[in-house]
PDB file of C-alpha atoms and ligand atoms in Angstrom:
ATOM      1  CA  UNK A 825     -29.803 -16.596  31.622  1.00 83.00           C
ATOM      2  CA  UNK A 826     -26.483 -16.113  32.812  1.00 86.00           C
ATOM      3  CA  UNK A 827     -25.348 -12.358  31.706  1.00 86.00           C
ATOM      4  CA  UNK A 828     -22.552 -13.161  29.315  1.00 88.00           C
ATOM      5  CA  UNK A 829     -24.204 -15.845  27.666  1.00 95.00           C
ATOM      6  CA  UNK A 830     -24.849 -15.428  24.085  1.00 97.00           C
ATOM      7  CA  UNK A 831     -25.431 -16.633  20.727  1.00 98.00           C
ATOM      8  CA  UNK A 832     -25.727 -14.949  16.754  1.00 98.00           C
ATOM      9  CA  UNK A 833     -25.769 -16.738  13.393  1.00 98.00           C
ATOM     10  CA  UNK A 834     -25.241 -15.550   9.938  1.00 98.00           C
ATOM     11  CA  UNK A 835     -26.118 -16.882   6.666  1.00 98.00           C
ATOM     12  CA  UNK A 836     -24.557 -15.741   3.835  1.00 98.00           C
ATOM     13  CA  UNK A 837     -23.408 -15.833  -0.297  1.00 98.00           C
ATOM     14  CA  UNK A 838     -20.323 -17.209  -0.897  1.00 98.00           C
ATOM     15  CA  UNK A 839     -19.326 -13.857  -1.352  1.00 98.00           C
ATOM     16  CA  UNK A 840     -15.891 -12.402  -1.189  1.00 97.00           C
ATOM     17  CA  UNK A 841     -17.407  -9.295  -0.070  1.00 98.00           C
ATOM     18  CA  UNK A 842     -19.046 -11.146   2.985  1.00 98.00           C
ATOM     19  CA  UNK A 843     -16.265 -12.132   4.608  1.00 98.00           C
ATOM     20  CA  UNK A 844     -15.312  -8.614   5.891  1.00 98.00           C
ATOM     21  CA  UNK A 845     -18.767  -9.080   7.094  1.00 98.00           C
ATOM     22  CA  UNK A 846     -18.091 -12.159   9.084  1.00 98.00           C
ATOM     23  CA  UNK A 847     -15.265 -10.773  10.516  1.00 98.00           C
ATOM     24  CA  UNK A 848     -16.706  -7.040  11.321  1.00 98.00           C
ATOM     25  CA  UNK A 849     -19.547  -9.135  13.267  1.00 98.00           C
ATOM     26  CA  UNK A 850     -17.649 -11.577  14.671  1.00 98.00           C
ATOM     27  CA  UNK A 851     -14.993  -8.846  16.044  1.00 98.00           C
ATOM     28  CA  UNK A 852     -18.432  -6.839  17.438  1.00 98.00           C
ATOM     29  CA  UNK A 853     -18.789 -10.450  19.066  1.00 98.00           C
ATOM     30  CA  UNK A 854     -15.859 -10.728  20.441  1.00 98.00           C
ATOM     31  CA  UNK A 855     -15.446  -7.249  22.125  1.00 97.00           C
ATOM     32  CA  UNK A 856     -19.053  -7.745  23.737  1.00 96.00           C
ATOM     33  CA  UNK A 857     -17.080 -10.542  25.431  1.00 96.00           C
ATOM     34  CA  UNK A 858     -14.649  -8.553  26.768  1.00 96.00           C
ATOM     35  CA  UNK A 859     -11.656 -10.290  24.189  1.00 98.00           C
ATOM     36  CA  UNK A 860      -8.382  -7.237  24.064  1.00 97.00           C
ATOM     37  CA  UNK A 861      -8.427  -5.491  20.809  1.00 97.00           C
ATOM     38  CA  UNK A 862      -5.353  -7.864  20.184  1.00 96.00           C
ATOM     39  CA  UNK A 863      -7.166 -11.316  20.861  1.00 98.00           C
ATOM     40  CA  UNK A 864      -9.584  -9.708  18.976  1.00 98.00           C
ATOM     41  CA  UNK A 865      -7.500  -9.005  15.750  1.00 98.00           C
ATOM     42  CA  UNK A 866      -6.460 -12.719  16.491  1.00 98.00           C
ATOM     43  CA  UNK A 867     -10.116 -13.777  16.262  1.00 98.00           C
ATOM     44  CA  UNK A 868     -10.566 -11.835  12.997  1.00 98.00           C
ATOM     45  CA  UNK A 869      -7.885 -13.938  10.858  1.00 98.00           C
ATOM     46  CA  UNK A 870      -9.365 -17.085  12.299  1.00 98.00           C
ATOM     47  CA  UNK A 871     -12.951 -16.189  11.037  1.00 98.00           C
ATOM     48  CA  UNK A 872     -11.364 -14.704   7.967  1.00 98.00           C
ATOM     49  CA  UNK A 873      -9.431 -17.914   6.722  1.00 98.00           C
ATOM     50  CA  UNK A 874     -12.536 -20.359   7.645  1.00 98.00           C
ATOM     51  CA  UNK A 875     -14.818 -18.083   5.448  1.00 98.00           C
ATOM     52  CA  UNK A 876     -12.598 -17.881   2.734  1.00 98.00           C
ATOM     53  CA  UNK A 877     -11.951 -21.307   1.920  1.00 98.00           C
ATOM     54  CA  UNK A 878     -15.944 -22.352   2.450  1.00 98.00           C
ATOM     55  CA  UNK A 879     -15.818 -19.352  -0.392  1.00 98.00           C
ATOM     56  CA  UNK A 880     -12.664 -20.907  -2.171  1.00 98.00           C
ATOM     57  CA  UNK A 881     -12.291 -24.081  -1.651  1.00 98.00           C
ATOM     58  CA  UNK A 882     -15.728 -25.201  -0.796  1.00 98.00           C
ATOM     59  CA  UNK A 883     -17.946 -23.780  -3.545  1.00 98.00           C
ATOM     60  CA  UNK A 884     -14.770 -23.255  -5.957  1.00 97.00           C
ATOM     61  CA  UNK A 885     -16.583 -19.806  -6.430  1.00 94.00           C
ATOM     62  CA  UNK A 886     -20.213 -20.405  -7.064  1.00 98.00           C
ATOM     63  CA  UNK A 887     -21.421 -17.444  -5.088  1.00 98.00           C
ATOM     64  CA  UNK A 888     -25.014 -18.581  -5.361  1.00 98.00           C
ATOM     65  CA  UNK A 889     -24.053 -21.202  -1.918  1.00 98.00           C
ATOM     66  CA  UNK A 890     -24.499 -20.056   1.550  1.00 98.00           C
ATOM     67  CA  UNK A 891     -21.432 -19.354   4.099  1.00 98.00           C
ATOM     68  CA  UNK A 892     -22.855 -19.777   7.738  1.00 98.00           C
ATOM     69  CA  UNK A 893     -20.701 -18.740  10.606  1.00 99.00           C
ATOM     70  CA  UNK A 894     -22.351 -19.656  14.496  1.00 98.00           C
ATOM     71  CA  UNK A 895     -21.084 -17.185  16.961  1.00 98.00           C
ATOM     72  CA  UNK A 896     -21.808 -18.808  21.247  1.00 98.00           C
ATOM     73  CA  UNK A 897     -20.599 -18.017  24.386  1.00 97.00           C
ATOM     74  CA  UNK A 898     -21.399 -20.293  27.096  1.00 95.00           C
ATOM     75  CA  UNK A 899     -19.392 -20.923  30.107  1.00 93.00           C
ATOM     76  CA  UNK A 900     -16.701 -18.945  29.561  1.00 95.00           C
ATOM     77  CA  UNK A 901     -16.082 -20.233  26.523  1.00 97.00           C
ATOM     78  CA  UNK A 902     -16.086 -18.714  22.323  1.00 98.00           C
ATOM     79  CA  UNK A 903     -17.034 -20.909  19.978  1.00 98.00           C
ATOM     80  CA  UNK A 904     -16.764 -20.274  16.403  1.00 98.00           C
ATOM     81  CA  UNK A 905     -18.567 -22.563  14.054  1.00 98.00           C
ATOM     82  CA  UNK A 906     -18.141 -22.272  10.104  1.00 99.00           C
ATOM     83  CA  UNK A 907     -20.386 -24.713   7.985  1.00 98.00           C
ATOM     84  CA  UNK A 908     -20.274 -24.857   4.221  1.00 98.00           C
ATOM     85  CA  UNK A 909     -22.348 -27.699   2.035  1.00 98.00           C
ATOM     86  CA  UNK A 910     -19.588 -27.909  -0.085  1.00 98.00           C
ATOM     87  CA  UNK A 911     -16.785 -30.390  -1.799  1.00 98.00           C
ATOM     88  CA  UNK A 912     -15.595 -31.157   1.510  1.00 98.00           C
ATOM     89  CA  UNK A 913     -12.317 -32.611   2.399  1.00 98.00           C
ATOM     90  CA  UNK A 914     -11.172 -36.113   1.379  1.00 96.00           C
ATOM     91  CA  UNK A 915      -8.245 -35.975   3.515  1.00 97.00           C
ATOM     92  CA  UNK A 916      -8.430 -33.875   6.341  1.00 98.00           C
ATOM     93  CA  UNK A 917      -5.059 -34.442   7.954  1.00 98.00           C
ATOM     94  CA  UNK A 918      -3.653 -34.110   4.876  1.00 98.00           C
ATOM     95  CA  UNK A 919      -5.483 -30.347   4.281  1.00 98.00           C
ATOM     96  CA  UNK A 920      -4.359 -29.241   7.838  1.00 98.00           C
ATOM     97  CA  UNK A 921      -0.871 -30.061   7.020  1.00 97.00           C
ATOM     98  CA  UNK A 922       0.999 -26.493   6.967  1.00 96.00           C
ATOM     99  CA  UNK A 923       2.024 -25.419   3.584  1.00 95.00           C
ATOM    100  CA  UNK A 924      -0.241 -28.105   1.597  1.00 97.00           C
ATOM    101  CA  UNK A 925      -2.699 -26.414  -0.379  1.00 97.00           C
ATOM    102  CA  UNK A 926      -4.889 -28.101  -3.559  1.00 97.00           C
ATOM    103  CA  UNK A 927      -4.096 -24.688  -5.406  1.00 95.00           C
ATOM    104  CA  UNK A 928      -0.836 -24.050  -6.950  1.00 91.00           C
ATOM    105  CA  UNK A 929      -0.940 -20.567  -5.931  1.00 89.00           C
ATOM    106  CA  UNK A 930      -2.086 -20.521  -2.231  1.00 94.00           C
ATOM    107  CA  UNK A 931       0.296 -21.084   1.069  1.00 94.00           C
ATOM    108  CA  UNK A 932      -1.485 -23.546   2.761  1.00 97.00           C
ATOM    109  CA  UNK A 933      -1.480 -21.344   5.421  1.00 97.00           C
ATOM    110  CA  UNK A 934      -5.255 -21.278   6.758  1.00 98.00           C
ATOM    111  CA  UNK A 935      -5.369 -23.927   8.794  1.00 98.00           C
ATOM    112  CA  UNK A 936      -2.188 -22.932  10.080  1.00 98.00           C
ATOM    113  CA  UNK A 937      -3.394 -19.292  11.692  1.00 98.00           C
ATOM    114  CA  UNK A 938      -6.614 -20.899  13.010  1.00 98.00           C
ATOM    115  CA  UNK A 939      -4.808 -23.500  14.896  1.00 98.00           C
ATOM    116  CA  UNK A 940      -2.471 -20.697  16.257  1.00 97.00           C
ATOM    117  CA  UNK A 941      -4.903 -17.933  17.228  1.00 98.00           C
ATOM    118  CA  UNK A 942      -7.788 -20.390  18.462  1.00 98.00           C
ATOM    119  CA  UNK A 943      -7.318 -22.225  21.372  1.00 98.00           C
ATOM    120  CA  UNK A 944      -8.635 -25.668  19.647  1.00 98.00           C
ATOM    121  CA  UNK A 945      -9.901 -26.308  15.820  1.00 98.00           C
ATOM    122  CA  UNK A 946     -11.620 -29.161  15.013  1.00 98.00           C
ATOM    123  CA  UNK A 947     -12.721 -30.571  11.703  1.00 98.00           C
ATOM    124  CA  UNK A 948     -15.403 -32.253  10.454  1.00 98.00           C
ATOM    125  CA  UNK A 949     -15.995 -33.161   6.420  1.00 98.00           C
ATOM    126  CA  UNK A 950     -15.653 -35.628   4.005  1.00 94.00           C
ATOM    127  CA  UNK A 951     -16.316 -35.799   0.541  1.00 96.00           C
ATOM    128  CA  UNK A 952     -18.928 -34.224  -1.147  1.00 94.00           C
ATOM    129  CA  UNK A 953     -20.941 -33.296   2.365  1.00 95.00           C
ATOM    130  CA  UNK A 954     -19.181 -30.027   2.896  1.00 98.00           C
ATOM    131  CA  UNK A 955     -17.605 -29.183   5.736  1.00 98.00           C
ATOM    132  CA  UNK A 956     -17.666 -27.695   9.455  1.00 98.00           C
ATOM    133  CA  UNK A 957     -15.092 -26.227  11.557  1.00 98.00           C
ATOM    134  CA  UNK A 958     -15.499 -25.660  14.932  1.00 98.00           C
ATOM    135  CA  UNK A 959     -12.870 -23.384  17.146  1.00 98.00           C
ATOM    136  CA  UNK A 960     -13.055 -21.962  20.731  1.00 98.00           C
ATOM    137  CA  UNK A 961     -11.244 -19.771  22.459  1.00 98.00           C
ATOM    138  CA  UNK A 962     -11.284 -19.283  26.711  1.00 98.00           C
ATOM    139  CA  UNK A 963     -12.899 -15.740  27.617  1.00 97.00           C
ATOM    140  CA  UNK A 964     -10.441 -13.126  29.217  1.00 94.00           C
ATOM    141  CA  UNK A 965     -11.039 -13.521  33.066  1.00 82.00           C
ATOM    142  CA  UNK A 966     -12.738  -9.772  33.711  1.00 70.00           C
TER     143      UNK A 966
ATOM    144  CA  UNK B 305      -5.098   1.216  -2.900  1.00 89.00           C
ATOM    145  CA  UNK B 306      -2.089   3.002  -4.933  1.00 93.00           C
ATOM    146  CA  UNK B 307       0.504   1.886  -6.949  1.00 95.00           C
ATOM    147  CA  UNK B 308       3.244   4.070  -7.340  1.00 95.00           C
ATOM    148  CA  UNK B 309       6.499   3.379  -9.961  1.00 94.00           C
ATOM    149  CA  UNK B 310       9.562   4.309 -10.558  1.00 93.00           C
ATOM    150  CA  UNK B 311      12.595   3.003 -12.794  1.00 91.00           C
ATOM    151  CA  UNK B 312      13.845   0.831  -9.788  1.00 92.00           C
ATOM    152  CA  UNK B 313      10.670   0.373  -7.603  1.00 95.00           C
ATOM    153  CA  UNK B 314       6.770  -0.346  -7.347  1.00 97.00           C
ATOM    154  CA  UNK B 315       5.096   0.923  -3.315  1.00 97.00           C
ATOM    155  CA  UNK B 316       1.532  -0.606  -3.000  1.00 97.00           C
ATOM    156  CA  UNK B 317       0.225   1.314  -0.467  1.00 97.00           C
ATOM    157  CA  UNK B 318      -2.781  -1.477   0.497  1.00 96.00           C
ATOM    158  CA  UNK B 319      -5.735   0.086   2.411  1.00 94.00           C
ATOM    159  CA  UNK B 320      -8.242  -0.960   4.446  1.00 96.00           C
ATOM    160  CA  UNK B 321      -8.687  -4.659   4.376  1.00 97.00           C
ATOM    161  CA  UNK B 322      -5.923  -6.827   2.558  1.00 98.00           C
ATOM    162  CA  UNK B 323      -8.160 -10.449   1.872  1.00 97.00           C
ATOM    163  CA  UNK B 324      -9.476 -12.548  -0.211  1.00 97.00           C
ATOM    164  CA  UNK B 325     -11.693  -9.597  -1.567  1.00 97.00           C
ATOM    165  CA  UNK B 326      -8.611  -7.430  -3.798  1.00 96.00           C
ATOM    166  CA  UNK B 327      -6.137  -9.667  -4.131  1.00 96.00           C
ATOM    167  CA  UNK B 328      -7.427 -11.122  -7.515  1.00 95.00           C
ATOM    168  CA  UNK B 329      -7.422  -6.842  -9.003  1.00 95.00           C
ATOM    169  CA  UNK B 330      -4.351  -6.330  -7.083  1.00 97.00           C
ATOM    170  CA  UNK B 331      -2.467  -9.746  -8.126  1.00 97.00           C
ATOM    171  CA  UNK B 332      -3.365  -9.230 -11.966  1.00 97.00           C
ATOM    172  CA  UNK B 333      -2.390  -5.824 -12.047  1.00 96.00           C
ATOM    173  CA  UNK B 334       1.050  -6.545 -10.386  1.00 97.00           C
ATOM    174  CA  UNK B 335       1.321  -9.339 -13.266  1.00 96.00           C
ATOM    175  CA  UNK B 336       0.941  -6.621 -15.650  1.00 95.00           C
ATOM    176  CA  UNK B 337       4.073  -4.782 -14.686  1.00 94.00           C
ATOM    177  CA  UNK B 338       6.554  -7.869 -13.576  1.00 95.00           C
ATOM    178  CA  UNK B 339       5.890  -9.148 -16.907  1.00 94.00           C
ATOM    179  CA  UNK B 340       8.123  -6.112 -18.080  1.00 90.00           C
ATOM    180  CA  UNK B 341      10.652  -6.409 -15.473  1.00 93.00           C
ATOM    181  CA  UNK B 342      11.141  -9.133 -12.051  1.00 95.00           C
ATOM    182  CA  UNK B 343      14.212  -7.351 -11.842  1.00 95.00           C
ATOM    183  CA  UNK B 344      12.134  -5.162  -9.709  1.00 95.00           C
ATOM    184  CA  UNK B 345      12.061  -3.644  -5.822  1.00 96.00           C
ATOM    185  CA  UNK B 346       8.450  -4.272  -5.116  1.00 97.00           C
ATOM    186  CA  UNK B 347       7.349  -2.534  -1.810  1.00 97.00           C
ATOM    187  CA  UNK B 348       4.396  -3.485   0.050  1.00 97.00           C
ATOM    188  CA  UNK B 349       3.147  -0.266   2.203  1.00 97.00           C
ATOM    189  CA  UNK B 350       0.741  -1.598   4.832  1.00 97.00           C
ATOM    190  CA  UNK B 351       0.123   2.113   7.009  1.00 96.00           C
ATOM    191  CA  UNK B 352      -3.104   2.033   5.595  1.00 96.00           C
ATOM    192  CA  UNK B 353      -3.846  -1.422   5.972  1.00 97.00           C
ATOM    193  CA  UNK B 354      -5.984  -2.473   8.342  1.00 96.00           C
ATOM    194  CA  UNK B 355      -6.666  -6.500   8.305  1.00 98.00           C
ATOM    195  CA  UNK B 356      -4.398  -8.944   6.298  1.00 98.00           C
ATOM    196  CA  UNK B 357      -4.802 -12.875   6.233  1.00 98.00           C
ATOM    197  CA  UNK B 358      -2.901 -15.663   4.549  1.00 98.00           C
ATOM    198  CA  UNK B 359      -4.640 -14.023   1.030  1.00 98.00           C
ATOM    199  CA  UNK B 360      -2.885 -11.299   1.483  1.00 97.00           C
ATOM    200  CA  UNK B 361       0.616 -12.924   2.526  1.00 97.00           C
ATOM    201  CA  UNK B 362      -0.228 -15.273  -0.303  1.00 97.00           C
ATOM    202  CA  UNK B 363      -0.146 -12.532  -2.583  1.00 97.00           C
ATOM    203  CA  UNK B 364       3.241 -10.985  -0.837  1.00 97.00           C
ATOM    204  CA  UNK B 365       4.853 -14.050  -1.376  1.00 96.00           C
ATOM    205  CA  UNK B 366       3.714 -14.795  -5.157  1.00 96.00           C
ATOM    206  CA  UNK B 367       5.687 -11.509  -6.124  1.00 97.00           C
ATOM    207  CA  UNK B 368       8.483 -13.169  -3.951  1.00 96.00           C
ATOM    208  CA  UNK B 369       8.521 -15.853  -6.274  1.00 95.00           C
ATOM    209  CA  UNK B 370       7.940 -14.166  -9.362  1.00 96.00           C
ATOM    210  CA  UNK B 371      10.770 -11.289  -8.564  1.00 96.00           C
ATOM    211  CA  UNK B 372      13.415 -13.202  -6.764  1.00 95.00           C
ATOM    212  CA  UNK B 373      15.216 -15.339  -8.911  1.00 96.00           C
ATOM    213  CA  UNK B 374      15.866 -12.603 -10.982  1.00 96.00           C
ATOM    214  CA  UNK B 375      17.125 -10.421  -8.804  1.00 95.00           C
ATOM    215  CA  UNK B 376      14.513  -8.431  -7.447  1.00 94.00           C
ATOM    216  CA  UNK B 377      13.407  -7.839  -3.843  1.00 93.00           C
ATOM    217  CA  UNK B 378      10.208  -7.598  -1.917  1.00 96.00           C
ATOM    218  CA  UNK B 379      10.248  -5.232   1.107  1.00 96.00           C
ATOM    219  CA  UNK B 380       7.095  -5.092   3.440  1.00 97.00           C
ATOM    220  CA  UNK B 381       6.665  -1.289   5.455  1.00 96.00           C
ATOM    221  CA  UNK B 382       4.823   0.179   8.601  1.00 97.00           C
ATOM    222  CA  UNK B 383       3.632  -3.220   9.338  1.00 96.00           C
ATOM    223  CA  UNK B 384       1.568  -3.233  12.668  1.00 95.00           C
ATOM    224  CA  UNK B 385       1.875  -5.790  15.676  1.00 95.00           C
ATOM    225  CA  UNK B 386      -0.500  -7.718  15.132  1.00 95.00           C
ATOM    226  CA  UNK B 387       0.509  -8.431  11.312  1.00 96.00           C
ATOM    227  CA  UNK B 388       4.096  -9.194  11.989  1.00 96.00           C
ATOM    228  CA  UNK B 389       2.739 -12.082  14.302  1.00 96.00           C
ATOM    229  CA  UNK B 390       0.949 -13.364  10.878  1.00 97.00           C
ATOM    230  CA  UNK B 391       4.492 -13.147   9.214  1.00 96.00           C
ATOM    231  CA  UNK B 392       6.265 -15.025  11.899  1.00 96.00           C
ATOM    232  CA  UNK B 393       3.651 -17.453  12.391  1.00 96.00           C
ATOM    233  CA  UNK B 394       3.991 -17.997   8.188  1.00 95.00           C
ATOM    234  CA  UNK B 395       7.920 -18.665   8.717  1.00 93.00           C
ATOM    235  CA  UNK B 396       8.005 -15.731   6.647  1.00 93.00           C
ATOM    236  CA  UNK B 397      10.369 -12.799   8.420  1.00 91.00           C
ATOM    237  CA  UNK B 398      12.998 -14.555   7.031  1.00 88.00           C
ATOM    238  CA  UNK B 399      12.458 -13.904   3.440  1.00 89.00           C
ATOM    239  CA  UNK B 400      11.072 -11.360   3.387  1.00 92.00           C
ATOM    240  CA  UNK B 401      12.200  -7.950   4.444  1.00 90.00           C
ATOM    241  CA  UNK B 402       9.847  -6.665   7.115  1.00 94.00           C
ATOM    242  CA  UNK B 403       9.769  -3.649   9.092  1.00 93.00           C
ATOM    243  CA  UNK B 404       6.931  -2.273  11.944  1.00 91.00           C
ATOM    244  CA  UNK B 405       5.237   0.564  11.524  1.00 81.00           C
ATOM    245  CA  UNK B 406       7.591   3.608  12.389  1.00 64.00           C
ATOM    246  CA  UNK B 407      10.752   2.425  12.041  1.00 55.00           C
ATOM    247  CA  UNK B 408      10.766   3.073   8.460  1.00 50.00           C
ATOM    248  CA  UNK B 409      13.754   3.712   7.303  1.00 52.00           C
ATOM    249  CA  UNK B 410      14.281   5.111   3.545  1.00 49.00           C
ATOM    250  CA  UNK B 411      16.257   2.679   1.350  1.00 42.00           C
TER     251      UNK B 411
HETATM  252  N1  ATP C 899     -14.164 -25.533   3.339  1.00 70.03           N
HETATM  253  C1  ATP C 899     -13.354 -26.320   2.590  1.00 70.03           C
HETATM  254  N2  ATP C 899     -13.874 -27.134   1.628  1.00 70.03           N
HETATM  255  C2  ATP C 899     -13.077 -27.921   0.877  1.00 70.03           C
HETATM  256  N3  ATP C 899     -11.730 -27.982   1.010  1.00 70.03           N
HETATM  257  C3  ATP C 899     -11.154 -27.218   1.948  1.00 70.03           C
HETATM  258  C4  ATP C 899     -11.923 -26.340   2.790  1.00 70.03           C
HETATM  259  N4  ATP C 899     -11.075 -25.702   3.626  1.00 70.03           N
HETATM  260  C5  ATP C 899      -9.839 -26.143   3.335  1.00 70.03           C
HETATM  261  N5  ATP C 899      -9.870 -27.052   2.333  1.00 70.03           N
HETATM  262  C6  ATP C 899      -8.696 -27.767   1.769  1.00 70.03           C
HETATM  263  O1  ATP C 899      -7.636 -27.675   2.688  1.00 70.03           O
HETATM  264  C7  ATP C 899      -6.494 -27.088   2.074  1.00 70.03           C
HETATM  265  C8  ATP C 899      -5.716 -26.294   3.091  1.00 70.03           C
HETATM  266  O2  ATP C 899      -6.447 -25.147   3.535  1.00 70.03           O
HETATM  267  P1  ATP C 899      -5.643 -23.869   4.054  1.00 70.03           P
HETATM  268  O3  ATP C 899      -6.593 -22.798   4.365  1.00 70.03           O
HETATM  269  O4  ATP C 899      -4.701 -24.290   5.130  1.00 70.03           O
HETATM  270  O5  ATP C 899      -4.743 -23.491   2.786  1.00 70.03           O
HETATM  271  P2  ATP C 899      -5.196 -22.773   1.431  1.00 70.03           P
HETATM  272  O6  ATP C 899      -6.552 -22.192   1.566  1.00 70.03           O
HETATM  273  O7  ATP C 899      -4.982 -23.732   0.322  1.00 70.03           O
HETATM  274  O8  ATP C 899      -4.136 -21.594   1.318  1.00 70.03           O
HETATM  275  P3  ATP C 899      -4.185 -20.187   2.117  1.00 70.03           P
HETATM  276  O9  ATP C 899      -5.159 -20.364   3.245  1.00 70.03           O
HETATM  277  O10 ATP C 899      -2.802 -19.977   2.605  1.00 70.03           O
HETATM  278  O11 ATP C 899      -4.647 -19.191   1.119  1.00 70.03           O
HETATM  279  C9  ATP C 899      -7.034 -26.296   0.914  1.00 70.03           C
HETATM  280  O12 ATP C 899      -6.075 -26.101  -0.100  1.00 70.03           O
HETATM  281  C10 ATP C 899      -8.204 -27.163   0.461  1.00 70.03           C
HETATM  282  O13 ATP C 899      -7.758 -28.204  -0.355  1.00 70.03           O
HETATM  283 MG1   MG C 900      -7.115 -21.030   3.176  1.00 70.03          MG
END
């Protein structure tokens, strides 16, 4: 196996506590790779806006539902996976728009820092079959 | 975290991680004291602050909103690099008042 190759998953409550956790492992992740402590910080906000909308928005705060973030490396490439079985999205371009948010009191910001700090987000949900995000991010040529 | 008052201003000196994880405490015991005046400076000390997301900015922004139209003012301190890029990305260096970690000025 090729030495920088790698792969962890997580499973967790829906937990607002556990997303610290998230982003302390996927940070340890990260700096394995070889990602600067300022991709890395980068990184962290991206993993930290995923989990808390599978935690917010997904389960609408029934803590009892599971979180689970992927964490691979494969060919020079991160990927970041973050599945919830939750509401899911009815309209997906819609949710990534900046500044829309379903709740009166949130930004609509989320989507907005993983697009900037990941190199590509992709979303997959629809209604009722939760939803998975996937993001990658090219390794730092060491 | 501390909260510290004074006739004219409220410092919340954050620490550690600023997410999704305080900001329902932190939010409801703001509420408590703009309820009694949105007249208010409110400043947000990040030093100890380690990690913010858009919860945190989210919560930045609701005192914004509650404070501004009657006069009051929001001032964000000793923010570090990598939070200020949060702010920009957010559009929101422009309302708000900002400054990086030492370059505080007093005022
Ligand atoms: N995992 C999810 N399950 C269901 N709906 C989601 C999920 N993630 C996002 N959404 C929907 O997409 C919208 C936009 O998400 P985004 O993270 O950009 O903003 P927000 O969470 O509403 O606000 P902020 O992230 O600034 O606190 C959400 O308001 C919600 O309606
Ligand atoms: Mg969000």
């Amino acid at each position: 196996m090729d030495k920088q190759e790698n792969y962890v998953k997580l499973e967790f409550y829906a937990k607002d506590q556990n997303v610290a956790i998230a982003r302390l492992a996927t940070a340890a992740f990260a700096g394995e790779i070889g990602f600067s402590l300022s991709d890395i910080e980068e990184i962290k906000v991206a993993v930290s806006e995923g989990v808390s909308n599978a935690i917010i928005h997904g389960y609408g705060g029934d803590e009892s539902r599971l979180v689970e973030v992927t964490l691979t490396v494969e060919k020079n490439l991160f990927k970041l996976e973050i599945k919830d079985d939750g509401v899911g999205i009815a309209d997906i371009k819609k949710a990534m728009e900046p500044t829309y948010s379903s709740v009166a009191e949130r930004m609509g910001l989320g989507f907005v820092f993983m697009e900037s700090f990941m190199d590509t987000l992709n979303v997959h949900s629809s209604l009722n079959c939760g939803t998975v995000l996937l993001m990658t991010r090219r390794c730092p040529h060491l | 975290m501390k909260i510290e008052k004074t006739e004219k201003r409220i410092t919340v000196v954050t620490d550690g991680d600023f997410d999704l994880k305080v900001c329902p405490e932190l939010k409801a015991l703001l509420a408590v004291d703009l309820k009694h005046d949105r007249s208010i400076h409110v400043c947000f000390d990040l030093r100890k602050t380690s990690f913010i997301d858009s919860s945190g900015l989210g919560l930045i922004l609701w005192v914004y909103k509650e404070t501004a139209p009657y006069g009051g003012k929001v001032s964000v301190v000793n923010v570090t690099a990598s939070a200020e890029k949060l702010f920009d990305v957010a559009g929101l260096s422009r309302l708000l008042n900002i400054r990086r970690k030492g370059r505080e000025r007093l005022g």
